[in-house]
mmCIF file of C-alpha atoms in Angstrom:
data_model
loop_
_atom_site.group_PDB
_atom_site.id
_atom_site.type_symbol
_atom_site.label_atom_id
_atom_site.label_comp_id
_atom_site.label_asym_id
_atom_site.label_seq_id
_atom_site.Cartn_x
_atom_site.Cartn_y
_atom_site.Cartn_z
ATOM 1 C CA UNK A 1 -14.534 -11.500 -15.231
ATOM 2 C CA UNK A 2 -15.514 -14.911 -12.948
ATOM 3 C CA UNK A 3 -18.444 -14.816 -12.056
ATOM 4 C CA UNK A 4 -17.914 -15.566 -8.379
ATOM 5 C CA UNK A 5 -14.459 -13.603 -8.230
ATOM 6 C CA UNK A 6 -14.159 -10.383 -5.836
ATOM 7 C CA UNK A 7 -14.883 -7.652 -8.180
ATOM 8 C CA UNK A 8 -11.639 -5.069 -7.758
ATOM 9 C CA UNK A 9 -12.684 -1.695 -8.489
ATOM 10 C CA UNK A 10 -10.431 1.656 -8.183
ATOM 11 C CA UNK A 11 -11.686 4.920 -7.820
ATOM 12 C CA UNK A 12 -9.118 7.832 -8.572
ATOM 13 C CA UNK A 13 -10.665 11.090 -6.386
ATOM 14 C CA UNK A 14 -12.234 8.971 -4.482
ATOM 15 C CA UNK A 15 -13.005 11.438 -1.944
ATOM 16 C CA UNK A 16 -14.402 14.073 -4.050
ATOM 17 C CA UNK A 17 -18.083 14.574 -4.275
ATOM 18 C CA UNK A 18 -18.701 12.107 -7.365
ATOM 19 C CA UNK A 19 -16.657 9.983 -5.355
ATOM 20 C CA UNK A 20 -18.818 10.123 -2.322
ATOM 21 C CA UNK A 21 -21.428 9.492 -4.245
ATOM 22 C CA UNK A 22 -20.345 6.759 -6.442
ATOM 23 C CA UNK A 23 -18.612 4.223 -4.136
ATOM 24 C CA UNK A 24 -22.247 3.302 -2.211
ATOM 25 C CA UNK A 25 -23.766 2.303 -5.661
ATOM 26 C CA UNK A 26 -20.254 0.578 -6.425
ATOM 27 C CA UNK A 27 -20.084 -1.463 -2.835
ATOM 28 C CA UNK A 28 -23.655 -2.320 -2.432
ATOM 29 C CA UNK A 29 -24.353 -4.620 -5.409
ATOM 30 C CA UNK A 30 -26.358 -1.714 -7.973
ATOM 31 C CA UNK A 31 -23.373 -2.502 -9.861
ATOM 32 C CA UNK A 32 -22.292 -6.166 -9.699
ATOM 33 C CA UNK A 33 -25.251 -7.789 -8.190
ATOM 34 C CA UNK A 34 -24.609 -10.134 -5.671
ATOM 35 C CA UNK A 35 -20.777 -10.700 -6.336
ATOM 36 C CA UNK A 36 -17.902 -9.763 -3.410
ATOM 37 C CA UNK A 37 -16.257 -6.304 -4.149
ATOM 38 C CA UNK A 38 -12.874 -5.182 -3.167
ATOM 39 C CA UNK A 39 -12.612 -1.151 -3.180
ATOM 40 C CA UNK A 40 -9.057 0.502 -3.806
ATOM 41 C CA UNK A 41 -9.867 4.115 -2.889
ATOM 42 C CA UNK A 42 -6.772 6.308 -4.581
ATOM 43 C CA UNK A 43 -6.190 10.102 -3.184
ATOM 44 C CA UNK A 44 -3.672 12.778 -3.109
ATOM 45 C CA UNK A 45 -1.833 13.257 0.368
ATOM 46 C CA UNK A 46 -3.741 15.898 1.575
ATOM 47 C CA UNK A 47 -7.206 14.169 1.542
ATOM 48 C CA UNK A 48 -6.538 11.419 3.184
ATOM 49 C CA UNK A 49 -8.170 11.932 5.959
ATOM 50 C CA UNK A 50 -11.846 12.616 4.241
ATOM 51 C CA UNK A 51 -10.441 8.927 2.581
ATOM 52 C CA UNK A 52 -11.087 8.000 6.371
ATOM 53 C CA UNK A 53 -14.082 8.945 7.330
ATOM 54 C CA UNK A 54 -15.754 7.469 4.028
ATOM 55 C CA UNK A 55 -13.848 4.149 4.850
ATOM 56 C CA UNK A 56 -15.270 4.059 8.370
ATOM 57 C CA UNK A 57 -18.959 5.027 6.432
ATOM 58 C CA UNK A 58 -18.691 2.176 4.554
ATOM 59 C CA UNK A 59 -17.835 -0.145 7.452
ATOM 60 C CA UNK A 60 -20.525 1.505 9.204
ATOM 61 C CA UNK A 61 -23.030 0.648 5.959
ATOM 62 C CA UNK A 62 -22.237 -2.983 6.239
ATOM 63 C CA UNK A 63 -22.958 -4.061 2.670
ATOM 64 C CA UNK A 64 -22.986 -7.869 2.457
ATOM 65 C CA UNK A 65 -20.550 -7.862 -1.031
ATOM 66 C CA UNK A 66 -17.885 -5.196 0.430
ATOM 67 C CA UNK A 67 -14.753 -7.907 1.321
ATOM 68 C CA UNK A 68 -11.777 -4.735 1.957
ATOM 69 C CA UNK A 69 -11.421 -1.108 1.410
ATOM 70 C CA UNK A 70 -7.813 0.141 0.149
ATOM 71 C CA UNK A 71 -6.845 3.021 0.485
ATOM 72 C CA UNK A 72 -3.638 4.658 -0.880
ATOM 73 C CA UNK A 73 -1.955 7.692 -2.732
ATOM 74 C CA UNK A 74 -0.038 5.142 -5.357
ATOM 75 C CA UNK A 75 -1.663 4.822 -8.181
ATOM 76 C CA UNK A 76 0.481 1.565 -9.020
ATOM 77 C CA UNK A 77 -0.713 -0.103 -5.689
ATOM 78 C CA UNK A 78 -4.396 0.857 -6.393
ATOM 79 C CA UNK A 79 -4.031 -0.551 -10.215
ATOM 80 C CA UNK A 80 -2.130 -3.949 -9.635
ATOM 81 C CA UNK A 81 -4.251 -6.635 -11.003
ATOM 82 C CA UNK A 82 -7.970 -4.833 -10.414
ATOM 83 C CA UNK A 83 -11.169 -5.792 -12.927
ATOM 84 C CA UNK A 84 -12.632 -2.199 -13.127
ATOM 85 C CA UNK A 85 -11.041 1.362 -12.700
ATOM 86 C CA UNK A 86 -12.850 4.677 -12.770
ATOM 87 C CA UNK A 87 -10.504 7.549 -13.222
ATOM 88 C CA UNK A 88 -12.704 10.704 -11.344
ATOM 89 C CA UNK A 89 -10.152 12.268 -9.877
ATOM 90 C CA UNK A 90 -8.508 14.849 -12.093
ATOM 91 C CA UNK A 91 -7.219 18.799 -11.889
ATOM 92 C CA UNK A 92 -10.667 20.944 -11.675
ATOM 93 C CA UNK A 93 -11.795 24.198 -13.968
ATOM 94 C CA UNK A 94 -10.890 27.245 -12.318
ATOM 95 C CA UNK A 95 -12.440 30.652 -12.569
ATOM 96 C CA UNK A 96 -10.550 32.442 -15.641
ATOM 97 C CA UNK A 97 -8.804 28.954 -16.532
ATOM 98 C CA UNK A 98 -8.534 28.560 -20.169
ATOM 99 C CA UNK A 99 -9.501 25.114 -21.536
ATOM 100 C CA UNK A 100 -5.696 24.762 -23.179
ATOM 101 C CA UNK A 101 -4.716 25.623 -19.247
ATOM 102 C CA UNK A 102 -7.045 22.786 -18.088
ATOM 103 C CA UNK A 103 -6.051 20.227 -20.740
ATOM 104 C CA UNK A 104 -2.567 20.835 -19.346
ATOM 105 C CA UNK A 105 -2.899 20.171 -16.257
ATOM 106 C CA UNK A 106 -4.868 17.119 -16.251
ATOM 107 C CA UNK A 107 -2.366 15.726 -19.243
ATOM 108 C CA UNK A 108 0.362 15.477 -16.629
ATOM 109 C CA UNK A 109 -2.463 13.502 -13.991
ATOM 110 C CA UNK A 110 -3.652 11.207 -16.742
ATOM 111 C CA UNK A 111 0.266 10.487 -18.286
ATOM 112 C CA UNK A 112 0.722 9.141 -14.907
ATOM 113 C CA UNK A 113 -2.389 7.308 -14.557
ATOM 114 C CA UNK A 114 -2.017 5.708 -18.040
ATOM 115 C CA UNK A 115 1.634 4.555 -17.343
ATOM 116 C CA UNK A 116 0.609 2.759 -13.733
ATOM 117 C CA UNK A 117 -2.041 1.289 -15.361
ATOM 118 C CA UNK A 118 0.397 0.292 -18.297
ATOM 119 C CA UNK A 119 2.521 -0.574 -15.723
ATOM 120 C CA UNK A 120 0.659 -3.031 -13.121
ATOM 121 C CA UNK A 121 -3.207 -3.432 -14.189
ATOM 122 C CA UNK A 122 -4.330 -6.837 -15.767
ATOM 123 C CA UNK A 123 -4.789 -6.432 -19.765
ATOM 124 C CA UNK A 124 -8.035 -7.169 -19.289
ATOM 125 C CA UNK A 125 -8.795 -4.525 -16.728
ATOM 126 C CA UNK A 126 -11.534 -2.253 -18.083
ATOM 127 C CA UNK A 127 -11.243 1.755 -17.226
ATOM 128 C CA UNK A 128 -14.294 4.586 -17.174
ATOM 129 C CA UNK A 129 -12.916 7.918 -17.308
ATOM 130 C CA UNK A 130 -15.049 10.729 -15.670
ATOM 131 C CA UNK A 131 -12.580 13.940 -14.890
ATOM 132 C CA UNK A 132 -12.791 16.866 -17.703
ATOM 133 C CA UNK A 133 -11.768 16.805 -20.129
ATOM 134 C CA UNK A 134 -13.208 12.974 -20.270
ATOM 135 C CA UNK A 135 -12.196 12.274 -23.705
ATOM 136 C CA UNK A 136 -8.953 13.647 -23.971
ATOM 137 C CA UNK A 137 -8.135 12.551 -20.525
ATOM 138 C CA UNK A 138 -8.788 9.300 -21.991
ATOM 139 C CA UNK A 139 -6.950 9.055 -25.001
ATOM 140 C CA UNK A 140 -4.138 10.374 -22.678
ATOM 141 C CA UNK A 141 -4.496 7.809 -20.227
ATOM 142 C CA UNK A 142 -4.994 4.535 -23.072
ATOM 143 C CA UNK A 143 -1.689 5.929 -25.259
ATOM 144 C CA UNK A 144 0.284 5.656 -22.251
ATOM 145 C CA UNK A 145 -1.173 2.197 -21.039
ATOM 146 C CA UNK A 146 -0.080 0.918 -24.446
ATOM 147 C CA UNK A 147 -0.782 -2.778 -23.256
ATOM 148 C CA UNK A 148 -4.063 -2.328 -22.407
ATOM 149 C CA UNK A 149 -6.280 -2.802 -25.781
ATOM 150 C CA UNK A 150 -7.881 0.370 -26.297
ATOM 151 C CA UNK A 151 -11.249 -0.925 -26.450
ATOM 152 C CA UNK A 152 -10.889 -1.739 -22.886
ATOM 153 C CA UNK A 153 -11.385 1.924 -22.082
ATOM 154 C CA UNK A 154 -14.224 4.527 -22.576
ATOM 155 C CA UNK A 155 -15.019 8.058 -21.277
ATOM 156 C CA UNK A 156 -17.711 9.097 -19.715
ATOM 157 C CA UNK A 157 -20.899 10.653 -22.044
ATOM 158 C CA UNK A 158 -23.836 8.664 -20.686
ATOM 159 C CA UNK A 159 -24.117 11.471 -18.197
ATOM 160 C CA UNK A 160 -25.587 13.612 -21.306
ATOM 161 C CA UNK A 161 -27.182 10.707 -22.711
ATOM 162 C CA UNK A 162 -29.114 10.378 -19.071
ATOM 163 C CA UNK A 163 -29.991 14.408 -19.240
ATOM 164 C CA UNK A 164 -30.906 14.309 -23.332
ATOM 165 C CA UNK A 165 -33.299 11.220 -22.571
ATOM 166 C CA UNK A 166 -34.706 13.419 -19.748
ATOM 167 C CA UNK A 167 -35.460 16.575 -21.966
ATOM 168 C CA UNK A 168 -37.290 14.294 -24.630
ATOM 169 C CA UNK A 169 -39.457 12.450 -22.290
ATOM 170 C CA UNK A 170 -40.355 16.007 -20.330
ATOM 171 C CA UNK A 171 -41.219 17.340 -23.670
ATOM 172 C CA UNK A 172 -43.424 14.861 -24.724
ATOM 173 C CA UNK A 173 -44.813 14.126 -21.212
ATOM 174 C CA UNK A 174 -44.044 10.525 -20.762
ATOM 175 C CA UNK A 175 -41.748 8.268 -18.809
ATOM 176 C CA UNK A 176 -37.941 8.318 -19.328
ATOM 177 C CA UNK A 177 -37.523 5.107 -19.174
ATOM 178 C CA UNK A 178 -39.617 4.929 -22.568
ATOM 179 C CA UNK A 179 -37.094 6.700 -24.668
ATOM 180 C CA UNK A 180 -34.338 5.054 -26.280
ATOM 181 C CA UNK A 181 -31.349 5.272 -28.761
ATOM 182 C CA UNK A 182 -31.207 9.116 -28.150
ATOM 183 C CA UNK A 183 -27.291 9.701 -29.038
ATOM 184 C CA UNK A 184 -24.471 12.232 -27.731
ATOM 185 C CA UNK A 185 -22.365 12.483 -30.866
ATOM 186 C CA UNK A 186 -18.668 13.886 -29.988
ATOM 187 C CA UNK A 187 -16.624 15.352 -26.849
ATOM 188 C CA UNK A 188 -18.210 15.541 -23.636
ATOM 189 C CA UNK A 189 -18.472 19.519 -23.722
ATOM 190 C CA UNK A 190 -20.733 21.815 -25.305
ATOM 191 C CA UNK A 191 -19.646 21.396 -28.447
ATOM 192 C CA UNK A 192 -21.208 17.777 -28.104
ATOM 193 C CA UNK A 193 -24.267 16.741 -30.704
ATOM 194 C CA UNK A 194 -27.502 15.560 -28.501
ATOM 195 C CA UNK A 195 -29.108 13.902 -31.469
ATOM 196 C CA UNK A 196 -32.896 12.679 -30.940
ATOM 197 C CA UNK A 197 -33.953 12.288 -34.455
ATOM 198 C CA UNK A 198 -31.260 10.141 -35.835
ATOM 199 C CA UNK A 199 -32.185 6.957 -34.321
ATOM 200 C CA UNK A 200 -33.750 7.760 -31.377
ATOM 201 C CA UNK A 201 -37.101 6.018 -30.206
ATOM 202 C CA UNK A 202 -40.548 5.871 -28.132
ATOM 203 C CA UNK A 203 -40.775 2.175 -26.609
ATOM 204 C CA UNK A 204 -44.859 1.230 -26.443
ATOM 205 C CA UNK A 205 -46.409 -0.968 -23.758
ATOM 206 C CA UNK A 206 -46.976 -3.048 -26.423
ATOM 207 C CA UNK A 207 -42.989 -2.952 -27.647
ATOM 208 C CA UNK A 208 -43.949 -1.237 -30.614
ATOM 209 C CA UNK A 209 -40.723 1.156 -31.295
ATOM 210 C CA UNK A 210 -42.349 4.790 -33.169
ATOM 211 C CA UNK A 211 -39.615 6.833 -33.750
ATOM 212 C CA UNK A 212 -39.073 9.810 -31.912
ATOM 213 C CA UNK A 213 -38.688 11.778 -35.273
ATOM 214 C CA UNK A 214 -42.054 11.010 -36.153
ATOM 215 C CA UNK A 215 -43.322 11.725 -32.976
ATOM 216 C CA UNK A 216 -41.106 15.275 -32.877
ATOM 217 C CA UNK A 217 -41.962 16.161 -36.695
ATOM 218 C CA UNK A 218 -44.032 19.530 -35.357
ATOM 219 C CA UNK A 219 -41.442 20.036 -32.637
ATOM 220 C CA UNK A 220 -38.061 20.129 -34.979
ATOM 221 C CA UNK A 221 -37.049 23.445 -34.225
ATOM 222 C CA UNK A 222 -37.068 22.302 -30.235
ATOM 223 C CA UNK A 223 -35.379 19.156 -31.498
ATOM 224 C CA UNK A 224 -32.538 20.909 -32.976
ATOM 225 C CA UNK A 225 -32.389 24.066 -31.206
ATOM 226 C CA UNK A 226 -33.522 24.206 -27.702
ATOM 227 C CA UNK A 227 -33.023 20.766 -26.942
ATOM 228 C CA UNK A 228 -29.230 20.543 -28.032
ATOM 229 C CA UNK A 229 -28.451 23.723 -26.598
ATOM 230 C CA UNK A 230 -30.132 22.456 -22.913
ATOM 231 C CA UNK A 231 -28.597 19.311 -23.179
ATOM 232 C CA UNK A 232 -25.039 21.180 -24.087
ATOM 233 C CA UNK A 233 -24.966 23.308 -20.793
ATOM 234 C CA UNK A 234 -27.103 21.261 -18.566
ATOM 235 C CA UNK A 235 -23.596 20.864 -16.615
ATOM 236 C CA UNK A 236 -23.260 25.134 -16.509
ATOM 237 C CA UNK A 237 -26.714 25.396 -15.182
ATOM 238 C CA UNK A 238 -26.926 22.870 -12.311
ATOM 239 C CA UNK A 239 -23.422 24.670 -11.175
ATOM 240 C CA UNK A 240 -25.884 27.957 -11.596
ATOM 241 C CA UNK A 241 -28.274 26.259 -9.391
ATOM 242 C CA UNK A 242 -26.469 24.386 -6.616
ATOM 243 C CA UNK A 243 -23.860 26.432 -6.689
ATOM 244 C CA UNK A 244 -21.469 23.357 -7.322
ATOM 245 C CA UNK A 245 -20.919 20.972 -10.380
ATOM 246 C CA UNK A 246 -23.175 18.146 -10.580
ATOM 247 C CA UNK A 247 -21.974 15.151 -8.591
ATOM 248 C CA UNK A 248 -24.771 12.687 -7.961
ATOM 249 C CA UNK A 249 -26.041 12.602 -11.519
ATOM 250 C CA UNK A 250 -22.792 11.980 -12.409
ATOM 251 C CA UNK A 251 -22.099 9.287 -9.813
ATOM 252 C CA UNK A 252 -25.383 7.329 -11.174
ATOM 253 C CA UNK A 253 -24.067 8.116 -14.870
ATOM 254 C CA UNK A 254 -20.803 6.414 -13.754
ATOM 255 C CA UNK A 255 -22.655 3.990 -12.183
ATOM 256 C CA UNK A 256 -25.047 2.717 -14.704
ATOM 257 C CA UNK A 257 -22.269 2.924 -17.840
ATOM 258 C CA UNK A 258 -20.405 0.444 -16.028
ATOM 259 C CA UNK A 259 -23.650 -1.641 -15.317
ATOM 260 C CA UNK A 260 -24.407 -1.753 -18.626
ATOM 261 C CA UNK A 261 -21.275 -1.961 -20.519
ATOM 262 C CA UNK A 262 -19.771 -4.861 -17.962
ATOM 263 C CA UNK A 263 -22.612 -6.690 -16.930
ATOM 264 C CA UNK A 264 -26.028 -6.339 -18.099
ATOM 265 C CA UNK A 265 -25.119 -5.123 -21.556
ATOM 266 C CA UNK A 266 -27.522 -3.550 -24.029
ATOM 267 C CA UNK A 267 -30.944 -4.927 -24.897
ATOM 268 C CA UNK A 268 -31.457 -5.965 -28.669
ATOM 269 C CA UNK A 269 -31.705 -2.896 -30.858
ATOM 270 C CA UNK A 270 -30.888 -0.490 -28.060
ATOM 271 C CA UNK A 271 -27.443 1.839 -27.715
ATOM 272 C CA UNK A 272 -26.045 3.963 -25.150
ATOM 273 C CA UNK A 273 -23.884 6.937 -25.606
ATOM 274 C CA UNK A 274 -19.913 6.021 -25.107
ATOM 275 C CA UNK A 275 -16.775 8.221 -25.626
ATOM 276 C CA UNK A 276 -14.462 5.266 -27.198
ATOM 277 C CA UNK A 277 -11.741 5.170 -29.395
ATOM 278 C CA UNK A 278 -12.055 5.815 -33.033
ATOM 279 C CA UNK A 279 -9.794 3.160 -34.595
ATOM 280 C CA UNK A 280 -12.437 2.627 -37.833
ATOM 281 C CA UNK A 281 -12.966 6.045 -38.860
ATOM 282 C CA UNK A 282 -16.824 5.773 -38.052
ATOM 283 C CA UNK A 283 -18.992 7.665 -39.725
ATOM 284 C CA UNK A 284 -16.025 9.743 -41.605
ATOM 285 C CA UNK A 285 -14.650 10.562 -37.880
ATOM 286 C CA UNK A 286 -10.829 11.023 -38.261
ATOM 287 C CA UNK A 287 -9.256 7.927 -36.239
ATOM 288 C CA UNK A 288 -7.088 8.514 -33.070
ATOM 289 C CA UNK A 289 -10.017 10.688 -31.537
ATOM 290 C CA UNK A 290 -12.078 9.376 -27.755
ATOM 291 C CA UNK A 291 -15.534 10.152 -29.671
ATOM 292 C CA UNK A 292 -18.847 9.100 -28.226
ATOM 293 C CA UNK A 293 -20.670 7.170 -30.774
ATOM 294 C CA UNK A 294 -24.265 5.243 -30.344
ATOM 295 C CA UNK A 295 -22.545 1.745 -28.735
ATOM 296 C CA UNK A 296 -24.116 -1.611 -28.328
ATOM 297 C CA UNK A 297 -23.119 -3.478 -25.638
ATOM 298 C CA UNK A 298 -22.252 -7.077 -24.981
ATOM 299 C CA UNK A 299 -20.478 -9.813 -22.843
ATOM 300 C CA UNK A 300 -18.396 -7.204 -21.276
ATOM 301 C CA UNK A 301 -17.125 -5.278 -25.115
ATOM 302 C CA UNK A 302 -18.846 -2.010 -27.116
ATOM 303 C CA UNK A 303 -19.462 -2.043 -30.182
ATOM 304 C CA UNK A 304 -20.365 0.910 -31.869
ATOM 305 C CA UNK A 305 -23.643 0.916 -33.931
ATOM 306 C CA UNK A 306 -23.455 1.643 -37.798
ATOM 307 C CA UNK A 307 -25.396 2.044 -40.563
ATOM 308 C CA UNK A 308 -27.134 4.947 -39.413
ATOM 309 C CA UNK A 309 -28.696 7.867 -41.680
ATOM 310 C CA UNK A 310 -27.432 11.255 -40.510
ATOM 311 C CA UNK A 311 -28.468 14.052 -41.832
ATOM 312 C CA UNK A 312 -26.660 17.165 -43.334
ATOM 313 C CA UNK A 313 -27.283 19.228 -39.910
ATOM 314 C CA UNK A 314 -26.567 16.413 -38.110
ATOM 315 C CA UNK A 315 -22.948 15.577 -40.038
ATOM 316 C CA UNK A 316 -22.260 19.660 -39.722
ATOM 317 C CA UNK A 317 -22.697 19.445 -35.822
ATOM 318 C CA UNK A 318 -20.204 16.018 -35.942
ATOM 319 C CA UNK A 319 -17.773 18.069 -37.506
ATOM 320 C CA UNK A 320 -17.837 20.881 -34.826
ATOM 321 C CA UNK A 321 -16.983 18.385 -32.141
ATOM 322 C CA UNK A 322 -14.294 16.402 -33.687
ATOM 323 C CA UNK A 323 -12.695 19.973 -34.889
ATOM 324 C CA UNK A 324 -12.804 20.671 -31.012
ATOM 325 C CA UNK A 325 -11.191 17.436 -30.117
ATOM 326 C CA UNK A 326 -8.485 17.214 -32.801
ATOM 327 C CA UNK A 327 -7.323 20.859 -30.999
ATOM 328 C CA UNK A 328 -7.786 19.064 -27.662
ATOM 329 C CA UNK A 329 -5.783 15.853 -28.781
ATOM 330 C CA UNK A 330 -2.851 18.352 -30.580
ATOM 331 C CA UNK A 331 -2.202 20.179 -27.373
ATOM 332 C CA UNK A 332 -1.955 17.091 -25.323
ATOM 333 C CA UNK A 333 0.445 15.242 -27.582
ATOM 334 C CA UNK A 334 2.896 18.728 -27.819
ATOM 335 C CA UNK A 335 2.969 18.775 -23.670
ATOM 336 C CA UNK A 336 3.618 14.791 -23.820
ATOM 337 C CA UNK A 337 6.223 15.233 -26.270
ATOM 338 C CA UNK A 338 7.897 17.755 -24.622
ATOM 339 C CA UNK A 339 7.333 16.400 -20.966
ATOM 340 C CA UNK A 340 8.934 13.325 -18.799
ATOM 341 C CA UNK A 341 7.369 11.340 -16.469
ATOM 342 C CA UNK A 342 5.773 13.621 -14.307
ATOM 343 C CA UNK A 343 3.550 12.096 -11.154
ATOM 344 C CA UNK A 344 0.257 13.565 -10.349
ATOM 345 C CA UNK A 345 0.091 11.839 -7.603
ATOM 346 C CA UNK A 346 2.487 11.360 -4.499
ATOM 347 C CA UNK A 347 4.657 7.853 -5.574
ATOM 348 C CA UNK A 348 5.098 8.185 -1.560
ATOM 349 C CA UNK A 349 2.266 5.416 -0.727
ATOM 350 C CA UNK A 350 0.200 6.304 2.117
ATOM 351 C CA UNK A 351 -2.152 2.961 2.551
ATOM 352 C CA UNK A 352 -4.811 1.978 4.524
ATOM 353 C CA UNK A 353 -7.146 -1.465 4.606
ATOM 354 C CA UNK A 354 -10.205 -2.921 6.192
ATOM 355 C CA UNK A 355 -8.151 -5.941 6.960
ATOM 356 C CA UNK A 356 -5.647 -4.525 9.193
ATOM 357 C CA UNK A 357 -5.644 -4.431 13.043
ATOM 358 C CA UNK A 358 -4.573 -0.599 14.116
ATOM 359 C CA UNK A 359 -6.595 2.096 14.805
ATOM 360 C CA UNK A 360 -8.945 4.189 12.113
ATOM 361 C CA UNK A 361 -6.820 7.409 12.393
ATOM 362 C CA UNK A 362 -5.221 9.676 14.907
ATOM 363 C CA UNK A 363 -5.558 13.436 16.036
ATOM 364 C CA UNK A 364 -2.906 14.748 13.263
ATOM 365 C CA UNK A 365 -4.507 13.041 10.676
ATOM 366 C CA UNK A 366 -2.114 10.463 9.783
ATOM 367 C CA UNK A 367 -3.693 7.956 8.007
ATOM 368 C CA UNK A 368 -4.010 4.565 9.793
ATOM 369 C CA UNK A 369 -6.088 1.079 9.096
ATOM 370 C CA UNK A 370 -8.800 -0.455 11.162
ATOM 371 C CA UNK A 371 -10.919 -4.012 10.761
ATOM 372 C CA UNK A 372 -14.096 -4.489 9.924
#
């Protein structure tokens, strides 16, 4: 990307909760620094209006870098020629919903993403998907965009990565920011590997680097008991606790992947966790799988770390999660093969823009447009 382009970002779901929480950090330069940003908001019919009121939030915020807000229910105007897209919006879990159910339902959403994408985004566009089930969703959505390079798309995992950092510094009482190159192994679900031992370290004042299995050796059975298992379903008990799934940790997850994969990229020696695709077979991962793998990151491309040491438990819990997502990736290729093009969205576009002249919306809830 130019440097002193206008950043264009869409946000499928844009006016779910992640949503809400994700375009502030996305308009207000967390993201992109000091650089203009151009928002294309995508939505289903129906919420629309909440589209609205976050549109007139933002005007109301008055970041410096925002230049427009779009807002539409066309997935082919919100794609045409933008840098960045994050793919959030996607068919929830429902009570008594089987995961075969789930995967779907959000096949059919992320077979029409992938084609508009294929259809009308730049081939250098780079896309983040968040919506469960991330990976899958993802390999759904980069088949389809066939030319898009599938490097140019990831899924999201640095969520866990955040929460498994978390754990280790709790448990050894020091600052998160301290630990590094913990890795989430697999599918973003609890069948995931939270792996602290592999290559994970403790980063001294003085840079020194002591790794975290040295520093865990009288704590192993936390390591690779407790710890995984916390890590797994830290998503089942925040929706325990707040009664909803977690939104703002995943906004910042969202967030900071993008930071660091687009912009500020990795420091030397340190990797973040990223779902990507598996075109090498790394570390004896069958290819054709979205699989989060330890990634360095630079000048705007991953690269996934190699070389590492795992260990027989560690290699038995790898082959638990790609088991899960070679079921995942078999069910969504027998409902693509048997479906046609079927549009999770409305291809009626509903649009709105910070550029236009009319009013912000009236009493039935038609979408309209307003200036800033």
């Amino acid at each position: 990307m130019n440097a002193d382009s206008v950043v264009k970002i869409a946000v499928s779901g844009a006016a779910g909760n992640i949503g809400y929480a994700l375009i502030p950090l996305l308009a207000s330069g967390y993201v992109f620094g000091d650089r203009p940003v151009e928002l294309r908001l995508l939505e289903i019919p129906h919420a629309l209006k909440a589209l609205a009121g976050i549109r007139m939030e933002l005007i109301d915020c008055a970041f410096p870098c925002l230049t427009d807000v779009i807002c539409t229910t066309d997935p082919r105007e919100a794609f045409e020629n933008v840098d960045v897209i994050v793919l959030v919006g996607g068919f929830p879990r429902k009570q008594g919903m089987e995961r075969k159910d789930l995967i779907e339902a959000n096949t059919k959403i992320f077979t029409t993403m992938g084609r508009a994408i294929n259809d009308v985004a730049s081939t250098n566009v780079k896309v983040l998907v968040v919506a469960n089930p991330a990976n899958t969703n993802c390999l759904v959505a980069l088949t389809e965009a066939a030319s898009i390079p599938s490097k140019n798309f990831c899924a999201l995992t640095y969520l866990d990565h955040q929460r498994a950092k978390a754990q280790v510094a709790i448990q050894l009482g020091v600052s998160t920011n301290r630990i590094k190159n913990v890795t989430i192994w697999g599918n973003h679900s609890n069948s995931q590997f939270p792996d602290a031992l592999t290559d994970g370290y403790y980063l001294q004042d003085d840079g020194e680097k002591v790794p975290l299995a040295s520093l865990l050796a009288h704590d192993l059975d936390w390591a690779t008991a407790d710890f995984v298992t916390t890590v797994q379903e830290r998503g089942k008990h925040v929706i325990e606790v707040r009664g909803a799934s977690s939104a703002l940790s995943a906004a910042q997850a969202s967030a900071d992947c993008i930071k660091t994969w687009l912009v500020t990229g990795t420091q030397d020696g340190e990797t973040v966790s990223m779902a990507v695709y598996n075109d090498e077979g790394y570390y004896g991962v069958q290819k054709g799988l979205v699989f989060s793998f330890p990634c360095e990151c630079k000048d705007g491309d991953w690269y996934v770390k190699t070389g590492l040491s795992l260990s027989e438990f560690a290699m038995e819990k790898l082959v638990i999660t790609e088991k899960e997502l070679m079921e995942e990736r078999e069910a969504a290729k027998d409902l693509l093969s048997k479906s046609a093009r079927i549009r999770g969205y409305s291809s009626a576009a509903s649009t709105a823009s910070m550029s236009s002249s009319e009013s912000e919306t009236d009493l039935s809830g038609q979408f309209l447009t307003s200036r800033i």
